[in-house]
Tab-separated table of C-alpha atoms and ligand atoms in Angstrom:
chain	number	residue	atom	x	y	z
A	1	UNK	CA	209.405	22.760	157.328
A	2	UNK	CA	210.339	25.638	155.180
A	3	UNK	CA	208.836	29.003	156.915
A	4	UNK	CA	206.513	31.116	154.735
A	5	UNK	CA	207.997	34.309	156.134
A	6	UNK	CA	210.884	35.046	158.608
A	7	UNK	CA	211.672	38.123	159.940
A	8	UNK	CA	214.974	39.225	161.192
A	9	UNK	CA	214.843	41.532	164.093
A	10	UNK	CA	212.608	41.032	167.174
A	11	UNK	CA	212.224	45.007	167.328
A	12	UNK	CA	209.552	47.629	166.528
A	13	UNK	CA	209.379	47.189	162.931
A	14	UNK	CA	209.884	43.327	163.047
A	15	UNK	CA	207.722	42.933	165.575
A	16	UNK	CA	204.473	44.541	163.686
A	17	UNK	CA	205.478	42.909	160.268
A	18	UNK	CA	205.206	39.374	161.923
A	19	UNK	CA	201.915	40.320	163.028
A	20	UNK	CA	200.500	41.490	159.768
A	21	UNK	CA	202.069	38.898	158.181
A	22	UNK	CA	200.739	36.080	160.706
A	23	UNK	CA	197.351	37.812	160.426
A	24	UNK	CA	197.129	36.865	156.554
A	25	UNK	CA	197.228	33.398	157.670
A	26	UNK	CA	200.908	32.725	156.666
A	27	UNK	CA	203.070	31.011	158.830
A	28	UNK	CA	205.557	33.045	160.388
A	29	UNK	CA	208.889	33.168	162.699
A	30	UNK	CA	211.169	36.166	164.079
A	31	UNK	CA	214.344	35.229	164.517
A	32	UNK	CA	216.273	37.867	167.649
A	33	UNK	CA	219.481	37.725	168.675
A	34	UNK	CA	219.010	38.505	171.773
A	35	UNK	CA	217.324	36.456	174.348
A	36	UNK	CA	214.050	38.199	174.366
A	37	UNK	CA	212.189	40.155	171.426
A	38	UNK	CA	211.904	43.765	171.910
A	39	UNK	CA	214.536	45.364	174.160
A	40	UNK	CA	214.736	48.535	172.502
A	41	UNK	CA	211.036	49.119	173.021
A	42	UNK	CA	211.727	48.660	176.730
A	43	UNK	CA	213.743	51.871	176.760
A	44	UNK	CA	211.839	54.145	175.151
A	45	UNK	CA	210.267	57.196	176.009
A	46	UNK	CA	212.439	57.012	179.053
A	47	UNK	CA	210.451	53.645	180.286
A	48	UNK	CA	207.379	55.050	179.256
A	49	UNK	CA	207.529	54.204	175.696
A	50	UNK	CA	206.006	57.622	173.505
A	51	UNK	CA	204.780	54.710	170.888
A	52	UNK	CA	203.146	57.586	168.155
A	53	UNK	CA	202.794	61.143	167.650
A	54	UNK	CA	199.091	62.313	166.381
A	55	UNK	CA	201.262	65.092	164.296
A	56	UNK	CA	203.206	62.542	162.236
A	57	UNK	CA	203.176	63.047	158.924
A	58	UNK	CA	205.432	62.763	155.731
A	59	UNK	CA	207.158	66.046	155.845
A	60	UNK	CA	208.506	65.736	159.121
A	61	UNK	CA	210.924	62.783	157.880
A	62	UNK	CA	214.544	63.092	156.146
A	63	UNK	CA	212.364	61.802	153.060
A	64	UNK	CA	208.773	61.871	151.647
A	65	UNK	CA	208.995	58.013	150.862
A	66	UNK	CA	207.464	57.387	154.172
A	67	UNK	CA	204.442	58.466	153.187
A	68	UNK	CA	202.678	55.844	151.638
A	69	UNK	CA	203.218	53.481	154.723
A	70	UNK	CA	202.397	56.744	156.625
A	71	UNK	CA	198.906	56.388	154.344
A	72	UNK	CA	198.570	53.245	155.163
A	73	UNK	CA	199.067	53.353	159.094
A	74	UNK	CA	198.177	56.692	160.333
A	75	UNK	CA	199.204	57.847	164.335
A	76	UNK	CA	195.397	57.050	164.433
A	77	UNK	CA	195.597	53.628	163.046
A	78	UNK	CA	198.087	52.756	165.070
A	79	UNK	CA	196.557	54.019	168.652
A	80	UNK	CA	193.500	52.163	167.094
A	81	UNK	CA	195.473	48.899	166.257
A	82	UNK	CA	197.143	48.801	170.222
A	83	UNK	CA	193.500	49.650	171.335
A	84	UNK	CA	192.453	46.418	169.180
A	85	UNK	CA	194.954	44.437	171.299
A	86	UNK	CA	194.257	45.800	174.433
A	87	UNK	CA	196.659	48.858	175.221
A	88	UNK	CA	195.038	51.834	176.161
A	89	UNK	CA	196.910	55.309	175.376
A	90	UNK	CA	196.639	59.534	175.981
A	91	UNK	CA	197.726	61.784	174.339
A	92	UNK	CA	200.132	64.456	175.809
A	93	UNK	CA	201.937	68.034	174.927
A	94	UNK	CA	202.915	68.374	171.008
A	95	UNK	CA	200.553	65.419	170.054
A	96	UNK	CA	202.737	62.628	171.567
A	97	UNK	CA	201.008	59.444	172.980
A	98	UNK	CA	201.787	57.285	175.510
A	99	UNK	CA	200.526	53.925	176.921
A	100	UNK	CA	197.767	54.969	179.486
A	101	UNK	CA	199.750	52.800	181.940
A	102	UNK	CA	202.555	54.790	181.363
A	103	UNK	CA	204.725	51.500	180.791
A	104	UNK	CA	206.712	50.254	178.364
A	105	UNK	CA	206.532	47.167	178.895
A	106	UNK	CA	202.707	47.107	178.931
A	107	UNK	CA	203.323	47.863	174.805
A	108	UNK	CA	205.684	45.120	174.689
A	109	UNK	CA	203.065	42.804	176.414
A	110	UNK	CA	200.353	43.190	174.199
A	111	UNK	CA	202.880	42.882	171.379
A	112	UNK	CA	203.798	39.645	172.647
A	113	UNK	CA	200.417	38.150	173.317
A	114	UNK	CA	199.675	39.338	169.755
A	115	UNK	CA	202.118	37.223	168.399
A	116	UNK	CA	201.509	34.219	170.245
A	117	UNK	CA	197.859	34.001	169.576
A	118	UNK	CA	199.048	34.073	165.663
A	119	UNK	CA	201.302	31.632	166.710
A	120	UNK	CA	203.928	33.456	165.282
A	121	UNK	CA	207.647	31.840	166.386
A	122	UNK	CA	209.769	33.894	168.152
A	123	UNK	CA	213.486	32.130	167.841
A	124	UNK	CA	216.152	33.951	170.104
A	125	UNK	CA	219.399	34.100	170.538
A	126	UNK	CA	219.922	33.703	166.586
A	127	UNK	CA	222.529	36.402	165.776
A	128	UNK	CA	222.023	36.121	162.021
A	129	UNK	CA	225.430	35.716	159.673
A	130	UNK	CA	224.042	35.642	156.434
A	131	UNK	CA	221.099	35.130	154.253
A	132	UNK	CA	221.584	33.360	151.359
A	133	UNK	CA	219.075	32.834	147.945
A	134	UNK	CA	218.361	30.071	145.975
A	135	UNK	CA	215.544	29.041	143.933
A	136	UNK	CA	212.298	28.197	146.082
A	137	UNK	CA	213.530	31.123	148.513
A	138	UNK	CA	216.441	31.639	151.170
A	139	UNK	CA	218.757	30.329	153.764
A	140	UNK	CA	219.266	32.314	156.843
A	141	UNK	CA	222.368	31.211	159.052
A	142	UNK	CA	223.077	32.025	162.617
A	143	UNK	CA	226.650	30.665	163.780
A	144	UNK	CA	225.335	27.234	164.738
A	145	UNK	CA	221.671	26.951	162.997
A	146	UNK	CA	219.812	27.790	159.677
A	147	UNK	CA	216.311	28.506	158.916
A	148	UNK	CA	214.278	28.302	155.350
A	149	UNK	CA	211.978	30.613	154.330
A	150	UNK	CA	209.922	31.466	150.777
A	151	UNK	CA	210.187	35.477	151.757
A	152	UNK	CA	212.639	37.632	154.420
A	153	UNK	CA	211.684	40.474	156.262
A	154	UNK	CA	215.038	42.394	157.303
A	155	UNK	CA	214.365	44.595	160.131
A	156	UNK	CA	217.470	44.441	162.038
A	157	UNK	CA	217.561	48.479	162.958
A	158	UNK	CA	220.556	51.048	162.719
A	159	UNK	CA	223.590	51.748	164.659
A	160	UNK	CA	222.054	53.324	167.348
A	161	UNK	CA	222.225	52.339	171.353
A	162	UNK	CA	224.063	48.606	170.345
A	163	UNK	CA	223.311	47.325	173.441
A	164	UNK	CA	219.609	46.886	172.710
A	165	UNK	CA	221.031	44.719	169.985
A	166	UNK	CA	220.958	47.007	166.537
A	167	UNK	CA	224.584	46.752	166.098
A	168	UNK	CA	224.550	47.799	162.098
A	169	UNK	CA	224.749	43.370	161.057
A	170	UNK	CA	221.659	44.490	158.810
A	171	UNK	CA	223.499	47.093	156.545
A	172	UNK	CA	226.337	44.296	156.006
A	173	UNK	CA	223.770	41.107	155.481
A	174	UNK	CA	221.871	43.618	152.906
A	175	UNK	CA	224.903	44.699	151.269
A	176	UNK	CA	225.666	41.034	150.058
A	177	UNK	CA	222.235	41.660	147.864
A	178	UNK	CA	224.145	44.667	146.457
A	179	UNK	CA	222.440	47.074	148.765
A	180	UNK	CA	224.187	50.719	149.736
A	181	UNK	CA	224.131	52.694	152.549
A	182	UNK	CA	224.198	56.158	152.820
A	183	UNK	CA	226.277	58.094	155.071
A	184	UNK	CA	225.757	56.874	158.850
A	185	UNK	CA	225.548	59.652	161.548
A	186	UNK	CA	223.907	59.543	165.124
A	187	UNK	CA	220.810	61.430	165.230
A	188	UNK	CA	218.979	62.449	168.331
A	189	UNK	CA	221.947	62.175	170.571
A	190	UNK	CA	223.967	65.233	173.192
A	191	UNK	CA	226.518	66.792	171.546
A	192	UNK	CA	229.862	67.695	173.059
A	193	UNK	CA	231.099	70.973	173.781
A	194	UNK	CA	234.371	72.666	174.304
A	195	UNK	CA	232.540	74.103	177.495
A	196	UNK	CA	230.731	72.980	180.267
A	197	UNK	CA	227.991	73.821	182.613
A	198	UNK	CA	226.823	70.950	184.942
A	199	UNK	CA	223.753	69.936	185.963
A	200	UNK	CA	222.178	73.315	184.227
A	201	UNK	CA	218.588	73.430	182.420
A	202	UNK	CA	217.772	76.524	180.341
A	203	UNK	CA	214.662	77.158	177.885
A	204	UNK	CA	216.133	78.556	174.972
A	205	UNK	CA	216.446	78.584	171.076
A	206	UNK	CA	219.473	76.751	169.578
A	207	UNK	CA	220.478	77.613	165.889
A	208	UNK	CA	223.085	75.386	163.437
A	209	UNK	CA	225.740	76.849	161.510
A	210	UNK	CA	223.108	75.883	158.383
A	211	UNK	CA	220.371	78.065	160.023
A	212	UNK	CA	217.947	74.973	161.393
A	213	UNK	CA	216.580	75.831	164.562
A	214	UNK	CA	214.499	74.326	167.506
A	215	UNK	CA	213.311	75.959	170.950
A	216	UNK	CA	212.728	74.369	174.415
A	217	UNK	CA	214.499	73.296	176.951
A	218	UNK	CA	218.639	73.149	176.968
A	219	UNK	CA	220.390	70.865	179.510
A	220	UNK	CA	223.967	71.827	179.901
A	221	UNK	CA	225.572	69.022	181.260
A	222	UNK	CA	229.706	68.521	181.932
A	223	UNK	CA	230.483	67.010	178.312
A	224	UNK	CA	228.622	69.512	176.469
A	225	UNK	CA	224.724	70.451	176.157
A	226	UNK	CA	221.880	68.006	175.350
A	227	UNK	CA	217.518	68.534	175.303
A	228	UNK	CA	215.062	67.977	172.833
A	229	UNK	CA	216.065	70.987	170.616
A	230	UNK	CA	219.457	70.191	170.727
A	231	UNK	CA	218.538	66.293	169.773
A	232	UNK	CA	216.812	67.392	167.203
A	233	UNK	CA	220.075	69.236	165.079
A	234	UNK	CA	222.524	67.325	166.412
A	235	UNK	CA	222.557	65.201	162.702
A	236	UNK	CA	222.971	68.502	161.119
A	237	UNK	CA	226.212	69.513	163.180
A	238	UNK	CA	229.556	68.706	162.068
A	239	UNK	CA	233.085	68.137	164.836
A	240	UNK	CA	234.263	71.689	164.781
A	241	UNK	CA	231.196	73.478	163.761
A	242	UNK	CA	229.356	75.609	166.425
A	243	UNK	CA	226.086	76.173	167.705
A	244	UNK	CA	224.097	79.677	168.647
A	245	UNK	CA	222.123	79.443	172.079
A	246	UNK	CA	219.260	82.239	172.239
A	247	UNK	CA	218.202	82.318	176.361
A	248	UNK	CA	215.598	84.987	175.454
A	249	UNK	CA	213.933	83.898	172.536
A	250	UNK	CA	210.754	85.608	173.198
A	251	UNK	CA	212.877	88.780	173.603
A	252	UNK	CA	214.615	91.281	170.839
A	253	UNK	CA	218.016	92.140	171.393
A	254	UNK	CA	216.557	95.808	172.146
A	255	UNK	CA	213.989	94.483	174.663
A	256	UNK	CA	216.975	92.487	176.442
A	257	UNK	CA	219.211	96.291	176.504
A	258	UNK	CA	216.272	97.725	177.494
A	259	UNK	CA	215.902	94.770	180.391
A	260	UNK	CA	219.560	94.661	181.926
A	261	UNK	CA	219.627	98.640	181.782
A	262	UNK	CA	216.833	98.768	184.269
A	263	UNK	CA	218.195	95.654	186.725
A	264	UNK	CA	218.057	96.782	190.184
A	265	UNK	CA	221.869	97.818	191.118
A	266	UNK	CA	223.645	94.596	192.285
A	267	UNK	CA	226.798	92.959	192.155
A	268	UNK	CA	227.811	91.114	188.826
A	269	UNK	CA	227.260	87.672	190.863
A	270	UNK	CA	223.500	88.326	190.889
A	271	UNK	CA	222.825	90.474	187.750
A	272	UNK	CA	221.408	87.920	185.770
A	273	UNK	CA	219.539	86.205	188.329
A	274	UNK	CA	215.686	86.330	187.554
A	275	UNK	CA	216.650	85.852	183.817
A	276	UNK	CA	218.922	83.065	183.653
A	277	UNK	CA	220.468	80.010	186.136
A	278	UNK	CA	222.642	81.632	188.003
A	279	UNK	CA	226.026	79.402	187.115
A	280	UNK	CA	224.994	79.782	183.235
A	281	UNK	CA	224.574	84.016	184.220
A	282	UNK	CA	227.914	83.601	185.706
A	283	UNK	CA	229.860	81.884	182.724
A	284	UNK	CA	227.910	84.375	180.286
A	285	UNK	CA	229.664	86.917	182.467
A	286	UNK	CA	232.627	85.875	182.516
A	287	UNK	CA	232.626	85.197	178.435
A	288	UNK	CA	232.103	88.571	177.958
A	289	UNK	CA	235.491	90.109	180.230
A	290	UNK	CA	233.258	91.446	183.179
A	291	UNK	CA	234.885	90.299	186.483
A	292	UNK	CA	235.898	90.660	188.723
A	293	UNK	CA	231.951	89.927	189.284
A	294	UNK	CA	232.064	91.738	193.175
A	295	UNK	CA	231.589	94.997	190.634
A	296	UNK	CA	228.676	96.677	190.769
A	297	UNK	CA	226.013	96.608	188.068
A	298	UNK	CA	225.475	100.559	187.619
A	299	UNK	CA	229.591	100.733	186.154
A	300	UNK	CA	228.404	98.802	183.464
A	301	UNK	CA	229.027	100.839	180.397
A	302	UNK	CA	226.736	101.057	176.888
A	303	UNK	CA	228.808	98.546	175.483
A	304	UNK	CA	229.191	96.104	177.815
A	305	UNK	CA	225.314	95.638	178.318
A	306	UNK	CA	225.274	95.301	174.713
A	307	UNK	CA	227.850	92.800	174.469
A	308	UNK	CA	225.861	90.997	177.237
A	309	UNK	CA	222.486	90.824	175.345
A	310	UNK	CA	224.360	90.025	172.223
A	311	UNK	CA	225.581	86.877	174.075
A	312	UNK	CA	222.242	86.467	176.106
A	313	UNK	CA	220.781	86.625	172.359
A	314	UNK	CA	223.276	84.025	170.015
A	315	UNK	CA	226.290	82.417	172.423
A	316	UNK	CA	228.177	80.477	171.002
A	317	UNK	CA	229.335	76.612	171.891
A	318	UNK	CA	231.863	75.017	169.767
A	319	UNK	CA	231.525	71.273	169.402
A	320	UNK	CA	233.787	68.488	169.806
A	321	UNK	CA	231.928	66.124	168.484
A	322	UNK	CA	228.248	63.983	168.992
A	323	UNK	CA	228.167	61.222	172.004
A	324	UNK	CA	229.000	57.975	170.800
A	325	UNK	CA	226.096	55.510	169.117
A	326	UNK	CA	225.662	54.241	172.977
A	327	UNK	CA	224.031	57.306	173.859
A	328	UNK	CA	222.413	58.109	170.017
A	329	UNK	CA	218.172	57.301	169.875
A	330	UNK	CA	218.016	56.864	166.271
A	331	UNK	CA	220.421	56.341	163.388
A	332	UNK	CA	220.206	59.271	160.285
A	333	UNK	CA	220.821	57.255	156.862
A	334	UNK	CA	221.010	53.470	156.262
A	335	UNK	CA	220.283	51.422	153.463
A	336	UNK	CA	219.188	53.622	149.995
A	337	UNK	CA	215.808	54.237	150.067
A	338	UNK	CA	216.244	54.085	145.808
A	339	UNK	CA	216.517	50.614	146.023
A	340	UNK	CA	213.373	49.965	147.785
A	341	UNK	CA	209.674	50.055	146.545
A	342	UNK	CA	207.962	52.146	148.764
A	343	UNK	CA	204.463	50.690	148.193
A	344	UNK	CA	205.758	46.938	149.143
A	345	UNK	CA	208.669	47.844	151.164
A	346	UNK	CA	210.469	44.959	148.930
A	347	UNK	CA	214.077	45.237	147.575
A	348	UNK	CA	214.359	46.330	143.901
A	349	UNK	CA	217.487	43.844	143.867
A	350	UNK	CA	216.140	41.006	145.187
A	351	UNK	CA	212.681	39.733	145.078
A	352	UNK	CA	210.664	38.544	147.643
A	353	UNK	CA	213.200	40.265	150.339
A	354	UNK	CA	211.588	42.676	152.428
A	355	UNK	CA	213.398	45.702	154.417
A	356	UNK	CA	211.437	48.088	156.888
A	357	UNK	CA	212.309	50.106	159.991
A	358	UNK	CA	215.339	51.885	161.020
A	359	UNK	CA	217.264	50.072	158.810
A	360	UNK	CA	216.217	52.407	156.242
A	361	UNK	CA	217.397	55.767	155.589
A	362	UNK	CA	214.989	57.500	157.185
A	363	UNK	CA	214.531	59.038	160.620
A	364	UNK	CA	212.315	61.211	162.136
A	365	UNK	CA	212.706	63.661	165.224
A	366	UNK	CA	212.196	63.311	169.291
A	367	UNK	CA	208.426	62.484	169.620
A	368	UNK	CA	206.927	59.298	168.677
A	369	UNK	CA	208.317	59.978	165.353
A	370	UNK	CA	210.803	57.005	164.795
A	371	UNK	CA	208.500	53.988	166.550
A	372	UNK	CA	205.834	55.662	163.936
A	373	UNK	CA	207.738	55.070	160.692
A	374	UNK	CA	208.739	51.445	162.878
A	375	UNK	CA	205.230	50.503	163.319
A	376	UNK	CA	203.809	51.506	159.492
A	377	UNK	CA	207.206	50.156	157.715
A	378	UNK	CA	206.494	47.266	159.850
A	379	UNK	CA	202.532	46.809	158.682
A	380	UNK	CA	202.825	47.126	155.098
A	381	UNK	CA	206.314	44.832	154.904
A	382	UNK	CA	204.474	42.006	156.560
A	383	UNK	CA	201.390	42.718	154.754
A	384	UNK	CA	202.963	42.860	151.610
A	385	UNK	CA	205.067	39.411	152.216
A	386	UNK	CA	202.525	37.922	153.402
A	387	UNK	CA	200.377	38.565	150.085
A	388	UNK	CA	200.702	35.844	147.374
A	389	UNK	CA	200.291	38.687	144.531
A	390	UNK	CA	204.331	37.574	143.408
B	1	FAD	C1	216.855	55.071	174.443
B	1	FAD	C2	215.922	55.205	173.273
B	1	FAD	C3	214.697	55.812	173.441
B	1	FAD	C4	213.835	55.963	172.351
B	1	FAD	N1	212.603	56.515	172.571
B	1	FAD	C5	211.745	56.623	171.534
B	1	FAD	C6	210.415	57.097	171.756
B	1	FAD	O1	209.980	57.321	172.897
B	1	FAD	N2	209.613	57.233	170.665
B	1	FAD	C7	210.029	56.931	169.389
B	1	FAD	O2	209.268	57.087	168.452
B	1	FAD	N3	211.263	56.427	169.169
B	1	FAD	C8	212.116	56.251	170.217
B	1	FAD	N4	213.353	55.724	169.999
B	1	FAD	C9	213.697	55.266	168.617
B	1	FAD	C10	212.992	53.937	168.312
B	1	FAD	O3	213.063	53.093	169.435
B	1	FAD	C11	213.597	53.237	167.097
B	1	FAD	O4	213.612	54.101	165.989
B	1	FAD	C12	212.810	51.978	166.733
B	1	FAD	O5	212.763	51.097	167.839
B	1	FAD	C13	213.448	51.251	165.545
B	1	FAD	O6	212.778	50.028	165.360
B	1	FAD	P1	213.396	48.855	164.459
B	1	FAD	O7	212.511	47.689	164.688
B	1	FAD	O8	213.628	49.345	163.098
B	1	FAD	O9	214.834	48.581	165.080
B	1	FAD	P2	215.247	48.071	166.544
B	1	FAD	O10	214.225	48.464	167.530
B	1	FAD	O11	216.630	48.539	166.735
B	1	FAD	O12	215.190	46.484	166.430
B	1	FAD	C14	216.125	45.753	165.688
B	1	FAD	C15	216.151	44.330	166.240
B	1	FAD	O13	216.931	43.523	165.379
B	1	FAD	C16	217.777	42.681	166.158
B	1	FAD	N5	218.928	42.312	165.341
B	1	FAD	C17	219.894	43.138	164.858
B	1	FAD	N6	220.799	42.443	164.135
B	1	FAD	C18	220.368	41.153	164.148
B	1	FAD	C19	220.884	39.942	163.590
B	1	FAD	N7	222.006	39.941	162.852
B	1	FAD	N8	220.228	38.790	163.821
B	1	FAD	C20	219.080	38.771	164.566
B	1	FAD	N9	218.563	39.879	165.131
B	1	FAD	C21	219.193	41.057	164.923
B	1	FAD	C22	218.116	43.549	167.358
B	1	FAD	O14	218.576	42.792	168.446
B	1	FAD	C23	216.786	44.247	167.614
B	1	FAD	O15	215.959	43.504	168.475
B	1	FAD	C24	214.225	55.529	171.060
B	1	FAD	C25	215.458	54.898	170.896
B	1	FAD	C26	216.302	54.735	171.987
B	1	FAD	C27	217.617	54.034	171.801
C-alpha cells in the first residue's frame, strides 16, 4: 500500500510533522534509522529536555524565514499543544520551559503515545539511501527495503552530535533534487584554546573578534573554555581568531584601578581572591609578568595595576579550533533556505517534497531555541503535506 506521507527522521521535527500530518486524517509512517524514534530528544537540556523558550521569536534566528512557522506555532502553542497531550511544563530563568517532570523522556512519551493513537508507523532501523521520484510520487530505499509514498517529509537533522543519528545523509539525499547547502559549521559547541584552566567557572562577558558579545557564566576547562555565552559565538569564531574575556563586566576599567589599589596588602598568591577563582587570578598574574607571586601587593607599581585591570577587563584566549560535531548541539547552515517556501515548508525543486528542522539553514541559540524552530518547522510541514490543496 503506497503511504500518503512518509517522513524521514524519527527526531524533533519529524516527529511533530507525522503528527500533524496523521491528525488530517492521512495515513502516515516515519521511517528512523535508528532503533527507536527520538534519541536526540533524550539528551537535551542535559536530560531535562528545555523543549521551548516563551522569548522565541523571529529575530533571534540566523534568518527571518522562520517566522511564519514561528506565526503559526508560537512557544505558547507549543506548551499548549504538549499540555493537549498530557505533558505538563514551567517556565524557568530567561523564559525557558521545561517538562514539569523535569524528564526528557516524559516529552518523548507523550510524543510517542501521540503517534500511536494516530496510528502513525514508526519503521526503524531504515537508514535511508535514496529517494527517488516518479510519477504518482516517490521511492524511498534503505539498503535492504523500499517504501512508497504520494509526499516526503525530509527531516533527517544536521551534522551535529552523530551519535544520536543526524549524521548529515539528509544534505546528500536532498542534493540529488538539486538542493545546496550552505557552509556547515558547529554551532553551540566549547571552543579550544591555546590555554587552559581546569575545572574553573567564571561569570564574565566574552567578546568575538567581529564585536558579538554574550555574558554569564565561563567554564574554563583543560581544552579550552566552554558556557552558554561562549556557545552562543562559537559559530562566529574562526581557528586562529581570538576571543576577549571581561571578569568584571559590571565594572569600568577605572572602578577595577580604583578596586585593586585599595586590596588589603597581601601576597600576589591571594590578590585577586574575592574577585576572581583563585587559579584563573593566578594565570591572570602570571600573563601579565608579576611573579614571583610571594611579592607583596603594596610594590605593585601604577602600571602594573593597570595592566592587571586591562587584562581583568578584555584577556585574551586564542583559539585552536571548535570541538568536533560529537560535542556540537546544533548545526549553523544546511540546505538553502532560497529553495524552500517558507509558508509550506515544500521544496521549490521538487513538488510535493517537504524539508523542516535542522536540516535547514537555520539555528537558533542555547535556550529552547532550536527544538522551537524543530517543533513549528515540524507542524506546518506535516500540515501542509498532509493538505490535498496540490
Ligand atoms: C546534547 C544536545 C542537547 C540539546 N539541548 C537542547 C535543548 O535543551 N533545547 C533546544 O531547543 N535544543 C537543544 N538541542 C538542539 C535540538 O535537539 C535540535 O536542534 C533538534 O533536535 C533538531 O531536530 P530535528 O528533528 O531537525 O533533527 P534531529 O533531532 O537530529 O533528528 C533527525 C533524525 O533523523 C534520523 N536520520 C538521519 N538520517 C537518516 C536517514 N538517512 N534515514 C533515516 N533516518 C535518518 C536521525 O537518526 C534522527 O533521529 C540539543 C542538541 C544536543 C545534541
Amino acid at each position: 500500500m503506497k503511504i500518503d506521507v512518509a517522513v524521514i527522521g524519527g527526531g524533533a521535527s519529524g516527529i511533530m510533522a507525522a503528527i500533524f500530518a496523521a491528525r488530517s486524517g492521512k495515513n502516515v509512517c516515519i521511517l528512523e534509522k535508528n532503533p527507536r524514534i527520538g534519541k536526540k530528544i533524550l539528551a537535551t537540556g542535559n536530560g531535562r529536555c528545555n523543549f521551548t523558550n516563551i522569548n522565541a521569536k523571529a529575530q533571534d534566528y540566523n534568518s527571518e524565514f522562520v517566522g511564519f512557522s514561528l506565526e503559526c506555532f508560537s512557544p505558547k502553542d507549543v506548551i499548549t499543544f504538549f499540555e493537549e497531550i498530557g505533558l505538563l511544563s514551567r517556565t524557568e530563568a530567561e523564559g525557558r520551559v521545561y517538562p514539569l517532570s523535569g524528564q526528557a523522556t516524559a516529552v518523548l512519551d507523550v510524543l510517542r503515545l501521540e503517534l500511536s493513537r494516530l496510528s502513525v508507523k514508526e519503521i526503524v532501523d531504515f537508514d535511508v539511501q535514496k529517494i527517488e521520484k516518479n510519477n504518482d510520487g516517490f521511492v524511498i530505499f534503505s539498503k535492504n527495503e523500499k517504501v512508497e509514498a504520494k509526499k516526503v517529509i525530509v527531516a533527517t537533522g544536521g551534522m551535529a552530535s552523530p551519535k544520536s543519528g543526524s549524521s548529515g545523509k539528509g544534505y546528500e539525499l536532498l542534493k540529488a533534487f538539486g538542493h545546496h547547502t550552505t557552509k556547515l559549521v558547529p554551532s553551540l559547541v566549547q571552543l579550544k584554546c591555546e590555554k587552559s584552566v581546569g575545572g574553573v567557572r567564571a561569570y564574565g562577558k566574552v567578546t568575538t573578534l567581529s564585536g558579538k558579545s554574550d555574558t554569564g557564566e565561563i567554564q574554563f576547562n583543560n581544552y579550552g573554555i566552554s558556557g552558554i555565552p561562549v556557545f552562543g559565538l562559537a559559530k562566529y569564531v574562526k581557528k586562529g581568531e581570538s576571543v576577549f574575556l571581561d571578569l568584571l563586566p559590571d565594572y569600568t576599567e577605572d572602578e577595577v584601578i580604583n578596586i585593586l589599589k585599595a586590596r588589603p596588602k597581601q601576597t600576589m598568591e591571594t590578590y585577586l581572591i574575592g574577585i576572581l577563582n583563585k587559579a584563573l587570578g593566578q594565570l591572570l598574574l602570571k600573563e601579565c609578568g608579576i611573579s614571583p607571586l610571594s611579592r607583596m601587593s603594596d610594590t605593585l607599581k601604577a602600571d602594573e595595576i593597570i595592566k592587571i585591570a586591562k587584562k581583568i577587563k578584555a584577556w585574551r584566549f586564542d583559539v585552536t579550533g571548535t570541538m568536533p560535531w560529537d560535542n556540537a548541539q546544533v548545526t549553523a547552515g544546511g540546505i538553502e533556505l532560497s529553495e524552500i517556501n517558507p509558508e509550506t515548508m515544500e521544496s521549490k525543486l521538487c513538488k510535493n517534497l517537504y524539508i523542516t528542522g535542522e536540516v535547514l539553514d537555520i539555528d537558533g541559540p542555547c535556550g529552547g531555541y532550536n527544538l522551537q524552530w524543530a517543533w513549528a518547522s515540524g507542524k506546518l510541514a506535516g500540515s501542509e503535506a498532509a493538505s490535498d490543496k496540490n
